[in-house]
Coordinates of C-alpha atoms in Angstrom, one line a residue:
Chain G
M1360 CA 0.0 0.0 0.0
R1361 CA 2.7 2.4 1.0
H1362 CA 4.5 2.5 -2.3
R1363 CA 1.5 4.1 -4.0
K1364 CA 0.7 6.6 -1.3
Y1365 CA 3.0 9.5 -2.3
P1366 CA 2.0 9.8 -6.0
F1367 CA -1.6 9.9 -4.8
I1368 CA -1.0 12.6 -2.2
V1369 CA 0.9 14.8 -4.6
G1370 CA -1.7 14.2 -7.3
F1371 CA -4.5 15.3 -5.0
L1372 CA -2.8 18.3 -3.5
I1373 CA -0.9 19.8 -6.4
I1374 CA -3.7 21.7 -8.1
P1375 CA -5.4 23.2 -5.0
V1376 CA -2.0 24.2 -3.5
V1377 CA -0.6 25.7 -6.7
L1378 CA -3.8 27.7 -7.3
Y1379 CA -3.9 28.8 -3.7
V1380 CA -0.3 29.9 -3.6
V1381 CA -0.4 31.8 -6.9
L1382 CA -3.7 33.6 -6.4
V1383 CA -3.8 34.0 -2.6
I1384 CA -0.6 33.6 -0.7
W1385 CA 1.7 35.3 -3.2
P1386 CA -0.5 38.4 -3.7
Y1387 CA -0.7 38.7 0.1
L1388 CA 3.0 38.6 0.4
Q1389 CA 3.5 41.0 -2.5
T1390 CA 1.3 43.6 -0.8
F1391 CA 3.7 43.9 2.1
G1392 CA 6.5 44.6 -0.4
Y1393 CA 4.6 47.0 -2.6
S1394 CA 3.4 49.0 0.4
L1395 CA 7.1 50.1 0.9
T1396 CA 7.3 51.6 -2.7
D1397 CA 5.8 54.5 -4.6
W1398 CA 4.5 52.3 -7.3
S1399 CA 1.6 53.8 -9.3
G1400 CA 0.3 50.5 -10.6
V1401 CA 0.4 51.4 -14.2
S1402 CA 4.1 52.1 -14.8
Q1403 CA 6.8 49.5 -14.5
T1404 CA 9.0 51.7 -12.4
M1405 CA 8.9 51.8 -8.6
H1406 CA 11.2 53.2 -5.9
F1407 CA 11.7 51.9 -2.5
V1408 CA 10.4 54.5 0.0
G1409 CA 10.5 52.6 3.2
L1410 CA 7.8 53.4 5.7
Q1411 CA 6.8 56.7 4.0
N1412 CA 3.4 55.4 2.8
Y1413 CA 2.6 54.6 6.4
T1414 CA 3.6 57.9 7.8
K1415 CA 1.6 59.6 5.1
L1416 CA -1.3 57.4 5.9
F1417 CA -1.6 58.5 9.5
G1418 CA -1.4 62.1 8.5
D1419 CA -4.1 61.7 5.9
S1420 CA -7.3 63.2 7.2
V1421 CA -9.6 61.2 4.9
F1422 CA -8.0 58.0 5.9
L1423 CA -8.3 58.9 9.6
A1424 CA -11.9 59.7 9.1
A1425 CA -12.4 56.4 7.4
L1426 CA -10.7 54.6 10.2
E1427 CA -12.9 56.3 12.7
H1428 CA -16.0 55.2 10.8
N1429 CA -14.8 51.7 10.7
M1430 CA -14.2 51.8 14.5
L1431 CA -17.8 53.2 15.0
L1432 CA -19.1 50.3 12.9
L1433 CA -17.0 48.0 15.0
I1434 CA -18.7 49.0 18.2
V1435 CA -22.3 49.5 17.0
L1436 CA -22.7 46.7 14.5
P1437 CA -21.8 43.7 16.8
I1438 CA -23.6 45.0 19.8
A1439 CA -26.8 45.9 18.1
T1440 CA -26.9 42.8 15.9
I1441 CA -26.1 40.3 18.7
L1442 CA -28.6 41.8 21.1
L1443 CA -31.4 41.8 18.6
A1444 CA -30.5 38.3 17.4
L1445 CA -30.3 36.9 21.0
F1446 CA -33.6 38.5 21.9
F1447 CA -35.3 37.0 18.8
A1448 CA -33.7 33.6 19.2
F1449 CA -34.8 33.4 22.8
M1450 CA -38.4 34.4 21.9
L1451 CA -38.5 31.9 19.1
N1452 CA -37.0 29.0 20.9
V1453 CA -37.9 29.1 24.6
G1454 CA -39.8 32.3 25.1
G1455 CA -43.3 30.9 24.5
R1456 CA -45.8 30.1 27.1
G1457 CA -45.7 26.6 28.2
G1458 CA -48.8 24.8 27.3
T1459 CA -47.1 21.5 26.9
G1460 CA -44.3 21.3 29.4
G1461 CA -43.1 24.8 29.3
V1462 CA -40.3 25.0 26.8
Q1463 CA -41.1 26.2 23.4
G1464 CA -41.0 29.2 21.1
V1465 CA -43.8 31.7 20.5
R1466 CA -46.5 31.1 18.0
G1467 CA -45.3 31.2 14.4
A1468 CA -41.7 30.8 15.3
A1469 CA -40.9 28.8 12.1
F1470 CA -42.5 31.6 9.9
Y1471 CA -40.4 34.3 11.7
K1472 CA -37.2 32.3 11.2
V1473 CA -37.8 32.0 7.5
V1474 CA -38.6 35.7 7.0
F1475 CA -35.8 37.0 9.2
F1476 CA -33.2 35.0 7.5
F1477 CA -34.2 35.9 4.0
P1478 CA -32.1 39.1 3.6
Q1479 CA -29.1 36.9 4.1
V1480 CA -29.6 35.2 0.7
L1481 CA -30.2 38.5 -1.2
S1482 CA -27.1 39.6 -2.9
V1483 CA -25.5 42.8 -1.8
A1484 CA -26.4 44.4 -5.1
I1485 CA -30.0 43.9 -4.4
L1486 CA -29.7 45.3 -0.9
S1487 CA -28.0 48.3 -2.3
V1488 CA -30.5 49.1 -5.0
L1489 CA -33.4 48.2 -2.6
F1490 CA -32.2 50.7 0.1
Q1491 CA -31.4 53.4 -2.4
A1492 CA -35.1 53.2 -3.2
V1493 CA -36.1 53.1 0.5
Y1494 CA -33.9 56.0 1.4
R1495 CA -34.9 58.2 -1.6
T1496 CA -34.7 61.8 -0.6
D1497 CA -38.2 62.8 -1.8
D1498 CA -41.4 61.3 -0.7
G1499 CA -41.1 58.7 -3.4
G1500 CA -38.8 56.9 -1.0
L1501 CA -40.4 54.3 1.2
L1502 CA -39.0 55.6 4.5
N1503 CA -39.9 59.2 3.9
G1504 CA -43.3 58.1 2.6
V1505 CA -43.9 56.2 5.8
L1506 CA -42.7 59.0 8.0
V1507 CA -44.9 61.6 6.1
K1508 CA -47.9 59.3 6.4
L1509 CA -47.3 59.0 10.2
G1510 CA -47.0 62.7 10.4
L1511 CA -43.4 62.5 11.8
E1512 CA -41.9 64.7 9.2
D1513 CA -42.8 67.6 7.0
A1514 CA -43.5 66.6 3.4
N1515 CA -41.9 69.8 2.1
H1516 CA -38.6 69.1 3.9
P1517 CA -38.1 65.3 3.7
L1518 CA -35.0 63.9 5.4
Q1519 CA -32.0 63.6 3.1
W1520 CA -30.8 60.2 4.4
L1521 CA -27.8 59.2 2.4
S1522 CA -27.0 62.7 1.3
D1523 CA -27.1 64.1 4.9
P1524 CA -23.6 64.1 6.3
N1525 CA -24.9 63.2 9.8
L1526 CA -27.2 60.4 8.7
T1527 CA -25.3 58.7 5.8
L1528 CA -23.2 56.4 7.9
W1529 CA -26.2 55.4 10.1
C1530 CA -28.1 54.5 7.0
I1531 CA -25.4 52.0 6.1
V1532 CA -25.4 50.7 9.7
G1533 CA -29.2 50.2 9.4
V1534 CA -28.8 48.1 6.2
L1535 CA -26.1 46.0 7.8
I1536 CA -28.2 45.3 10.9
W1537 CA -31.4 44.7 8.8
S1538 CA -29.7 42.1 6.7
G1539 CA -27.5 40.5 9.4
V1540 CA -29.8 39.8 12.3
G1541 CA -31.5 36.9 10.6
F1542 CA -28.3 35.0 10.1
Y1543 CA -27.3 35.3 13.7
L1544 CA -30.8 34.5 14.9
V1545 CA -30.5 31.2 13.1
L1546 CA -27.0 30.7 14.4
F1547 CA -28.1 31.2 18.0
S1548 CA -31.2 29.1 17.5
A1549 CA -29.1 26.2 16.3
A1550 CA -27.0 26.5 19.4
M1551 CA -30.1 26.8 21.7
Q1552 CA -31.5 23.6 20.2
N1553 CA -28.5 21.9 21.6
I1554 CA -29.2 22.9 25.2
P1555 CA -31.0 20.0 26.9
K1556 CA -34.6 20.7 27.5
D1557 CA -34.5 19.3 31.1
I1558 CA -32.3 22.2 32.2
Y1559 CA -35.1 24.6 31.3
E1560 CA -37.7 22.4 32.8
A1561 CA -35.8 22.3 36.1
A1562 CA -35.5 26.0 36.1
L1563 CA -39.2 26.3 35.4
L1564 CA -40.0 24.0 38.3
D1565 CA -37.8 26.0 40.6
G1566 CA -39.8 29.0 39.7
A1567 CA -37.4 30.9 37.4
K1568 CA -38.9 33.8 35.6
R1569 CA -38.3 34.3 31.9
T1570 CA -35.7 36.9 32.2
Q1571 CA -33.8 34.9 34.8
T1572 CA -33.9 31.8 32.6
F1573 CA -32.4 33.8 29.8
L1574 CA -29.6 35.4 31.9
K1575 CA -28.7 32.4 34.0
I1576 CA -29.1 29.5 31.6
T1577 CA -29.4 30.5 27.9
L1578 CA -26.7 33.2 27.8
P1579 CA -23.9 31.3 29.6
L1580 CA -24.5 28.2 27.5
L1581 CA -24.4 30.2 24.3
W1582 CA -21.3 32.1 25.2
E1583 CA -19.0 30.4 22.6
T1584 CA -21.5 31.0 19.8
V1585 CA -21.8 34.7 20.8
Q1586 CA -18.0 34.9 20.6
T1587 CA -17.9 33.4 17.1
A1588 CA -20.7 35.9 16.1
W1589 CA -18.6 38.7 17.5
V1590 CA -15.6 37.9 15.5
Y1591 CA -17.6 37.5 12.3
L1592 CA -19.3 40.9 12.8
A1593 CA -16.0 42.6 13.6
I1594 CA -14.6 41.4 10.3
A1595 CA -17.8 42.6 8.6
A1596 CA -17.4 46.0 10.2
M1597 CA -14.0 46.4 8.8
D1598 CA -15.4 45.9 5.3
A1599 CA -18.7 47.6 4.4
F1600 CA -17.2 48.3 1.0
A1601 CA -20.0 47.1 -1.2
L1602 CA -22.7 49.1 0.5
V1603 CA -20.8 52.3 1.0
S1604 CA -19.3 52.4 -2.5
T1605 CA -22.7 51.9 -4.2
M1606 CA -25.2 53.6 -2.0
T1607 CA -23.5 56.8 -0.7
P1608 CA -22.9 59.8 -3.0
G1609 CA -19.4 60.3 -4.2
A1610 CA -17.7 60.3 -7.7
Y1611 CA -15.7 57.1 -7.3
Y1612 CA -16.6 54.4 -4.8
G1613 CA -19.0 56.6 -2.8
G1614 CA -17.8 58.0 0.5
G1615 CA -20.7 60.3 1.2
P1616 CA -20.8 64.1 1.4
N1617 CA -17.3 65.2 2.5
N1618 CA -16.2 61.7 3.2
H1619 CA -18.8 61.4 6.0
S1620 CA -19.4 57.7 5.2
E1621 CA -15.9 56.9 4.0
V1622 CA -14.6 53.5 5.1
M1623 CA -11.0 52.3 4.7
A1624 CA -12.0 49.8 1.9
T1625 CA -13.6 52.5 -0.3
Y1626 CA -10.6 54.8 0.1
L1627 CA -8.3 52.0 -0.7
M1628 CA -10.1 51.3 -4.0
R1629 CA -10.2 54.9 -4.9
N1630 CA -6.5 55.3 -4.4
F1631 CA -5.7 52.2 -6.4
I1632 CA -8.1 52.4 -9.3
T1633 CA -8.8 56.1 -9.6
F1634 CA -5.8 57.9 -8.3
G1635 CA -3.2 55.3 -9.4
K1636 CA -1.5 55.1 -6.1
A1637 CA -1.0 51.3 -5.9
G1638 CA 1.8 51.5 -3.2
Y1639 CA -0.3 53.7 -1.0
A1640 CA -3.4 51.4 -1.4
C1641 CA -1.2 48.4 -0.5
A1642 CA -0.2 50.2 2.7
M1643 CA -3.9 50.6 3.5
G1644 CA -4.4 46.9 2.9
V1645 CA -1.7 46.1 5.4
V1646 CA -3.2 48.4 8.0
I1647 CA -6.7 46.8 7.5
F1648 CA -5.0 43.4 7.9
F1649 CA -3.3 44.2 11.1
I1650 CA -6.4 45.8 12.6
T1651 CA -8.4 42.7 11.7
M1652 CA -5.8 40.4 13.2
I1653 CA -5.5 42.4 16.4
L1654 CA -9.3 42.5 16.7
S1655 CA -9.8 38.8 16.3
V1656 CA -7.2 38.0 18.9
V1657 CA -8.3 40.7 21.4
S1658 CA -12.0 39.8 21.2
L1659 CA -11.3 36.2 21.7
R1660 CA -9.0 36.9 24.6
L1661 CA -11.4 39.4 26.3
T1662 CA -14.4 37.2 26.1
R1663 CA -12.7 34.0 27.3
R1664 CA -14.6 32.1 29.9
E1665 CA -14.8 28.7 31.5
R1666 CA -16.1 26.2 29.1
I1667 CA -19.4 24.7 30.3
E1668 CA -19.9 21.1 29.3
F1669 CA -23.5 20.0 28.9
Chain N
M775 CA -48.7 25.7 18.2
T776 CA -50.1 22.8 20.0
T777 CA -48.4 20.1 18.0
K778 CA -46.0 17.7 19.5
T779 CA -43.3 18.7 17.1
D780 CA -43.2 22.1 15.5
E781 CA -41.7 22.7 12.0
T782 CA -38.3 23.6 13.2
G783 CA -37.9 20.0 14.3
T784 CA -37.7 20.7 18.0
K785 CA -39.1 18.1 20.2
V786 CA -41.7 19.5 22.5
P787 CA -42.0 17.2 25.5
A788 CA -45.3 15.4 25.3
Q789 CA -47.5 15.5 28.3
R790 CA -47.2 12.8 30.8
G791 CA -50.3 10.9 31.5
G792 CA -52.4 11.5 34.6
A793 CA -54.5 14.5 35.1
P794 CA -53.5 16.9 32.4
G795 CA -55.4 19.9 33.6
A796 CA -54.3 19.8 37.2
G797 CA -51.0 21.5 37.6
R798 CA -51.1 23.3 34.4
G799 CA -52.8 26.5 35.2
A800 CA -50.4 27.2 38.1
K801 CA -47.4 26.5 36.0
E802 CA -48.5 28.6 33.1
A803 CA -49.3 31.4 35.4
R804 CA -45.9 31.2 36.9
F805 CA -44.0 31.2 33.6
A806 CA -46.1 33.9 32.0
D807 CA -44.5 36.5 34.2
G808 CA -44.4 40.1 33.2
G809 CA -47.8 39.0 31.9
G810 CA -49.5 40.6 29.0
V811 CA -47.4 43.7 28.7
L812 CA -44.1 42.0 28.1
N813 CA -45.8 39.4 25.9
A814 CA -47.5 42.0 23.8
F815 CA -44.3 43.9 23.5
S816 CA -42.3 40.9 22.4
H817 CA -44.8 39.7 19.9
G818 CA -45.3 43.2 18.6
F819 CA -41.6 43.5 18.1
L820 CA -41.3 40.2 16.3
A821 CA -44.2 41.2 14.0
L822 CA -42.7 44.6 13.4
W823 CA -39.4 43.2 12.4
A824 CA -41.1 40.8 10.0
L825 CA -43.0 43.7 8.5
M826 CA -39.7 45.7 8.1
I827 CA -38.3 42.8 6.1
I828 CA -41.4 42.0 4.0
A829 CA -42.6 45.5 3.3
P830 CA -39.7 46.9 1.3
L831 CA -39.5 43.7 -0.8
V832 CA -43.2 43.8 -1.6
W833 CA -43.0 47.5 -2.3
I834 CA -40.2 46.9 -4.9
V835 CA -42.2 44.2 -6.7
I836 CA -45.3 46.5 -6.8
S837 CA -43.1 49.4 -8.0
S838 CA -42.1 47.4 -11.1
F839 CA -45.6 47.8 -12.4
K840 CA -45.8 51.6 -11.8
T841 CA -44.9 54.3 -14.3
N842 CA -41.8 56.5 -13.8
A843 CA -44.0 59.5 -12.8
Q844 CA -45.7 57.4 -10.2
I845 CA -42.4 56.3 -8.7
G846 CA -41.1 59.8 -8.5
G847 CA -44.4 61.0 -7.1
S848 CA -45.2 59.2 -3.9
A849 CA -44.2 55.9 -2.3
W850 CA -47.9 55.2 -1.7
S851 CA -49.1 55.3 -5.3
W852 CA -50.7 52.2 -6.7
P853 CA -50.0 50.9 -10.2
A854 CA -52.5 52.3 -12.7
H855 CA -52.3 49.3 -15.0
W856 CA -50.7 46.0 -14.4
S857 CA -48.4 45.4 -17.4
F858 CA -45.2 43.4 -17.6
E859 CA -43.6 45.9 -19.9
A860 CA -40.9 46.9 -17.4
F861 CA -39.8 43.3 -17.1
A862 CA -39.3 43.0 -20.8
H863 CA -37.3 46.2 -20.7
A864 CA -35.1 45.0 -17.9
W865 CA -34.5 41.7 -19.6
D866 CA -33.5 43.4 -22.8
R867 CA -31.2 45.8 -21.0
G868 CA -28.8 43.1 -19.9
I869 CA -30.3 41.3 -17.0
A870 CA -30.5 38.2 -19.1
N871 CA -26.9 38.5 -20.0
Y872 CA -25.8 39.1 -16.5
F873 CA -27.7 36.1 -15.3
L874 CA -26.0 33.9 -17.9
N875 CA -22.6 35.2 -16.9
T876 CA -23.2 34.6 -13.2
L877 CA -24.5 31.1 -14.0
I878 CA -21.5 30.2 -16.0
V879 CA -19.1 31.4 -13.4
L880 CA -20.9 29.9 -10.4
V881 CA -21.3 26.5 -12.0
G882 CA -17.6 26.4 -12.7
S883 CA -16.4 27.9 -9.5
V884 CA -18.6 26.0 -7.1
T885 CA -17.9 22.7 -8.8
L886 CA -14.2 23.3 -8.8
T887 CA -14.2 24.6 -5.2
M888 CA -15.9 21.5 -3.9
L889 CA -13.8 19.1 -5.9
L890 CA -10.4 20.6 -5.1
G891 CA -11.4 21.5 -1.6
A892 CA -12.6 18.0 -0.8
M893 CA -9.5 16.5 -2.4
A894 CA -7.1 18.7 -0.4
A895 CA -9.0 18.4 2.9
Y896 CA -9.2 14.6 2.5
V897 CA -5.5 14.1 2.0
L898 CA -4.6 16.5 4.8
A899 CA -7.0 14.8 7.2
R900 CA -6.3 11.2 6.4
Y901 CA -2.7 10.8 5.3
E902 CA 0.5 11.3 7.3
F903 CA 3.3 12.9 5.3
P904 CA 6.0 15.5 5.9
G905 CA 4.7 19.0 5.4
N906 CA 1.1 18.0 6.2
R907 CA 0.6 20.5 9.1
I908 CA 2.3 23.3 7.2
I909 CA 0.0 23.0 4.2
Y910 CA -3.0 22.8 6.5
Y911 CA -2.1 25.9 8.5
F912 CA -1.4 27.8 5.2
F913 CA -4.9 27.1 4.1
V914 CA -6.5 28.0 7.5
A915 CA -4.5 31.2 7.7
G916 CA -6.0 32.4 4.4
A917 CA -9.4 32.4 6.0
M918 CA -8.3 35.1 8.5
F919 CA -7.0 37.6 6.0
P920 CA -9.1 40.3 4.5
V921 CA -9.3 40.2 0.7
Y922 CA -8.2 43.8 0.5
L923 CA -4.8 42.8 1.6
A924 CA -4.3 41.0 -1.7
L925 CA -6.4 43.1 -4.0
V926 CA -3.8 45.2 -5.8
P927 CA -1.3 42.4 -6.6
L928 CA -4.1 40.0 -7.4
F929 CA -5.3 42.4 -10.1
F930 CA -1.9 42.4 -11.8
M931 CA -1.5 38.6 -11.3
V932 CA -4.7 38.0 -13.2
K933 CA -3.7 40.5 -15.8
N934 CA -0.4 38.7 -16.3
L935 CA -2.2 35.4 -16.6
G936 CA -4.2 36.9 -19.4
D937 CA -0.9 37.5 -21.2
I938 CA -0.2 33.8 -21.0
S939 CA -3.5 32.7 -22.3
P940 CA -6.4 34.7 -23.6
L941 CA -8.8 32.4 -21.8
L942 CA -7.6 33.6 -18.5
G943 CA -7.0 37.1 -17.4
L944 CA -9.1 40.1 -16.7
N945 CA -12.7 40.0 -17.9
S946 CA -12.6 36.3 -18.6
Y947 CA -14.8 33.6 -17.1
L948 CA -12.0 31.2 -16.3
G949 CA -9.9 33.9 -14.7
L950 CA -12.7 34.8 -12.3
I951 CA -13.6 31.2 -11.7
L952 CA -10.0 30.4 -10.6
V953 CA -9.9 33.4 -8.3
Y954 CA -13.3 32.5 -6.7
V955 CA -12.0 28.9 -6.2
A956 CA -8.7 30.1 -4.7
Y957 CA -10.5 32.4 -2.2
S958 CA -13.1 29.8 -1.3
L959 CA -10.5 27.1 -0.6
P960 CA -9.4 28.1 2.9
F961 CA -12.8 27.8 4.4
T962 CA -13.8 24.8 2.4
V963 CA -10.6 22.9 3.4
F964 CA -10.9 24.0 7.0
F965 CA -14.5 22.8 7.3
L966 CA -14.1 19.5 5.4
Y967 CA -10.9 18.7 7.2
S968 CA -12.6 18.3 10.5
F969 CA -15.5 16.5 8.7
F970 CA -13.2 13.9 7.1
R971 CA -11.5 13.4 10.4
S972 CA -14.8 12.6 12.2
L973 CA -15.8 9.9 9.7
P974 CA -15.1 6.3 10.7
T975 CA -12.1 4.6 9.1
A976 CA -13.3 1.0 8.9
V977 CA -15.2 1.3 5.6
H978 CA -12.2 3.0 3.9
E979 CA -9.8 0.3 5.2
A980 CA -12.1 -2.5 4.0
A981 CA -12.2 -0.9 0.6
M982 CA -8.4 -0.7 0.5
I983 CA -8.1 -4.4 1.5
D984 CA -10.4 -5.3 -1.3
G985 CA -7.8 -3.8 -3.6
C986 CA -9.4 -0.4 -4.1
S987 CA -7.0 2.3 -5.2
H988 CA -6.6 5.5 -3.1
T989 CA -8.4 7.6 -5.7
R990 CA -11.3 5.2 -6.1
A991 CA -11.6 4.8 -2.4
F992 CA -12.0 8.6 -2.2
F993 CA -14.6 9.0 -4.9
Q994 CA -16.6 5.9 -4.3
V995 CA -16.4 5.5 -0.5
M996 CA -15.4 8.8 1.2
V997 CA -17.4 11.3 -0.9
P998 CA -20.7 9.5 -0.5
M999 CA -20.0 9.2 3.3
A1000 CA -19.2 12.9 3.5
K1001 CA -22.3 14.0 1.6
S1002 CA -24.0 16.0 4.4
G1003 CA -20.8 18.0 5.0
L1004 CA -20.3 18.6 1.3
I1005 CA -23.8 19.9 1.0
S1006 CA -23.3 22.3 3.9
V1007 CA -20.1 23.8 2.5
G1008 CA -21.6 23.7 -1.0
I1009 CA -24.5 25.9 0.1
F1010 CA -22.1 28.2 1.9
N1011 CA -20.0 28.6 -1.2
V1012 CA -22.9 29.1 -3.6
L1013 CA -24.2 32.0 -1.4
G1014 CA -20.8 33.5 -0.8
Q1015 CA -19.9 33.5 -4.5
W1016 CA -23.4 34.6 -5.6
N1017 CA -22.9 37.6 -3.2
Q1018 CA -19.4 38.5 -4.3
Y1019 CA -19.1 42.1 -5.3
L1020 CA -15.5 43.3 -4.7
L1021 CA -13.8 40.6 -6.8
P1022 CA -15.9 40.9 -10.0
V1023 CA -15.8 44.7 -9.7
T1024 CA -12.0 44.6 -9.7
L1025 CA -11.5 41.8 -12.2
M1026 CA -14.5 41.7 -14.5
Q1027 CA -14.4 45.2 -16.1
Q1028 CA -14.4 45.6 -19.8
Q1029 CA -10.8 46.3 -20.6
H1030 CA -11.4 48.2 -23.8
G1031 CA -14.3 49.2 -26.0
G1032 CA -14.7 46.0 -28.0
D1033 CA -14.7 43.7 -25.0
P1034 CA -17.9 41.7 -24.2
D1035 CA -19.7 42.7 -21.1
R1036 CA -19.2 39.8 -18.7
S1037 CA -20.5 41.5 -15.6
M1038 CA -21.9 39.4 -12.8
L1039 CA -25.5 40.0 -11.8
T1040 CA -24.4 42.0 -8.7
Q1041 CA -22.3 44.4 -10.9
G1042 CA -24.9 44.5 -13.7
L1043 CA -27.7 45.4 -11.4
L1044 CA -25.7 48.3 -9.9
N1045 CA -24.7 49.5 -13.3
L1046 CA -28.3 49.5 -14.3
A1047 CA -29.1 51.4 -11.1
Q1048 CA -26.5 54.1 -12.0
Q1049 CA -27.7 54.5 -15.6
T1050 CA -31.3 54.6 -14.3
G1051 CA -30.5 58.0 -12.8
Y1052 CA -29.8 59.4 -16.2
A1053 CA -32.3 57.4 -18.3
S1054 CA -35.0 57.5 -15.6
D1055 CA -36.4 54.1 -16.2
F1056 CA -37.1 53.2 -12.6
P1057 CA -39.8 50.6 -13.4
A1058 CA -37.2 48.6 -15.4
L1059 CA -34.7 48.8 -12.5
F1060 CA -37.3 47.5 -10.0
A1061 CA -38.4 44.8 -12.5
G1062 CA -34.7 43.8 -12.9
M1063 CA -34.4 43.5 -9.1
T1064 CA -37.6 41.4 -8.9
I1065 CA -36.2 39.1 -11.6
A1066 CA -32.9 38.9 -9.7
M1067 CA -34.7 38.2 -6.4
L1068 CA -37.2 35.6 -7.6
P1069 CA -34.8 32.6 -8.2
V1070 CA -33.1 33.1 -4.9
L1071 CA -36.4 33.3 -3.1
V1072 CA -37.7 30.1 -4.7
V1073 CA -34.5 28.2 -4.0
Y1074 CA -34.4 29.5 -0.5
L1075 CA -38.0 28.7 0.3
S1076 CA -37.6 25.2 -1.1
F1077 CA -34.4 24.5 0.8
Q1078 CA -34.6 26.9 3.7
R1079 CA -33.9 24.2 6.3
Q1080 CA -30.8 22.9 4.5
V1081 CA -29.7 26.5 3.8
Q1082 CA -30.0 27.5 7.5
A1083 CA -28.5 24.3 8.8
G1084 CA -25.7 24.5 6.2
L1085 CA -24.7 28.0 7.0
T1086 CA -24.9 27.6 10.8
S1087 CA -23.0 24.3 11.0
A1088 CA -20.4 25.8 8.7
T1089 CA -20.0 28.8 11.0
L1090 CA -20.1 26.9 14.3
K1091 CA -17.1 24.7 13.3

């Protein structure tokens, strides 16, 4: 058997490994190198400039604003999404009133799950076009239309949503939460299904109230899943490219009025494709990479707890 | 829901025999704390969120039957006449073409991703050889990096591949397929690796003793055994690649005037949205969105349990 093992191993691994090295690993490594040059991307010439791109980057007000926006997303997005998803998951799995032994979801739980998860399968382009229509600045927009109908805003001065410097980033946050909650709801539901029912029954018999049940039983047993969700959402918060670049006003890759919704990814693309500053864009890529790495490590460290076996 | 098993497959404990009515009232009263107010609030909130999801989508579908003037006028207008004109418009303006492009790329990339990913994961999980760990960690590390880190050199790498063969390169199906595959490999390998490790070895050994070759053992014994895992990752990859925006925008642009437009549906729809601003053909845009949404909706509703299970099990690994 042994003598035929190695040809088989090599035969199976060669294509995936070569493809992966050429298209993923090698570009990753090249980025670090290019970020130390003044390469434009078009010309063949480049000069080594050391860390100059990085020093420029941290004096670049647009980049700093973009970094700040990403950090804001990083705080708001995971907290809001996880809280909402946890609340829904609890309601749909164990929040119902016990007619038959006490532990079940509310009425119509299956229907809610299907509906809430749906935005997850819509492609980002559909989300973008959909919300451009929702956020339209006249009363042809759904949101303004609803608000005018409810008498919450003046029809002659509709809110400017994506064109309003103070609202534009929050509009993006809204879309991210709207589309993300369903996925995390299903994720938490799957984890809740794994919690033995008798634990809930015991709590019920001991007279635990619904809130107590959630805080003392559900949350501690779901902790690892919440951690995973946190890391995923943190990575998503560092991105937001597709929505910002297509929904917010801006000549190339969006960015909103006066860069008010700029994120690092949109600024990177603009520098690379529009301004022809490939070296500078690479330096941004490296910064995004380091922030993402640090985030993943830190959030996993901070939220470490005892593992609970059940 | 008073059934013993609700649709989500959770087992609701059946009632024990004896007097069913006896202790129930008390127990129910105890658990329904916070009483009506909390309940009403929670139910109301669930219903509100459902409405927030359904309403915009229904509104878009209805809007594709309106006229341009109506769309610009008020969000509450109702279509004056129900005609499918806008749908024909959208179809002619490239939606059909973008659909076809996306289909070609996805069929190729998902198939290749699954095949190559399963092969690599299987060898790494089941065979001892020098360098095994290193290769595995290389794959896993790739899942942690943001694509932006590689974007600039990747663009030029694909461009250079185009110089080698006209089939590859920028704005080519095969070029984009290979990039999709390469970037889907880390997760696919990572997931299937643990899956192959968890499968029993006895069947495989029996096949080998019967004189089965390594390759045949993989395709005829291991792949059928790993079916559920493959389906999960498959769904994950289909959705992920269907959703890709950054890679096609960077790599699938028409390089010069005479190039065929090979935009993915995501790009095409957004291009349509941009042109709409000038051409003011909003009904066609909304019709295009409806066309793009429908297949996904149908597939999702038919397979929603597999989709949800696949995505969550893939994430929880």
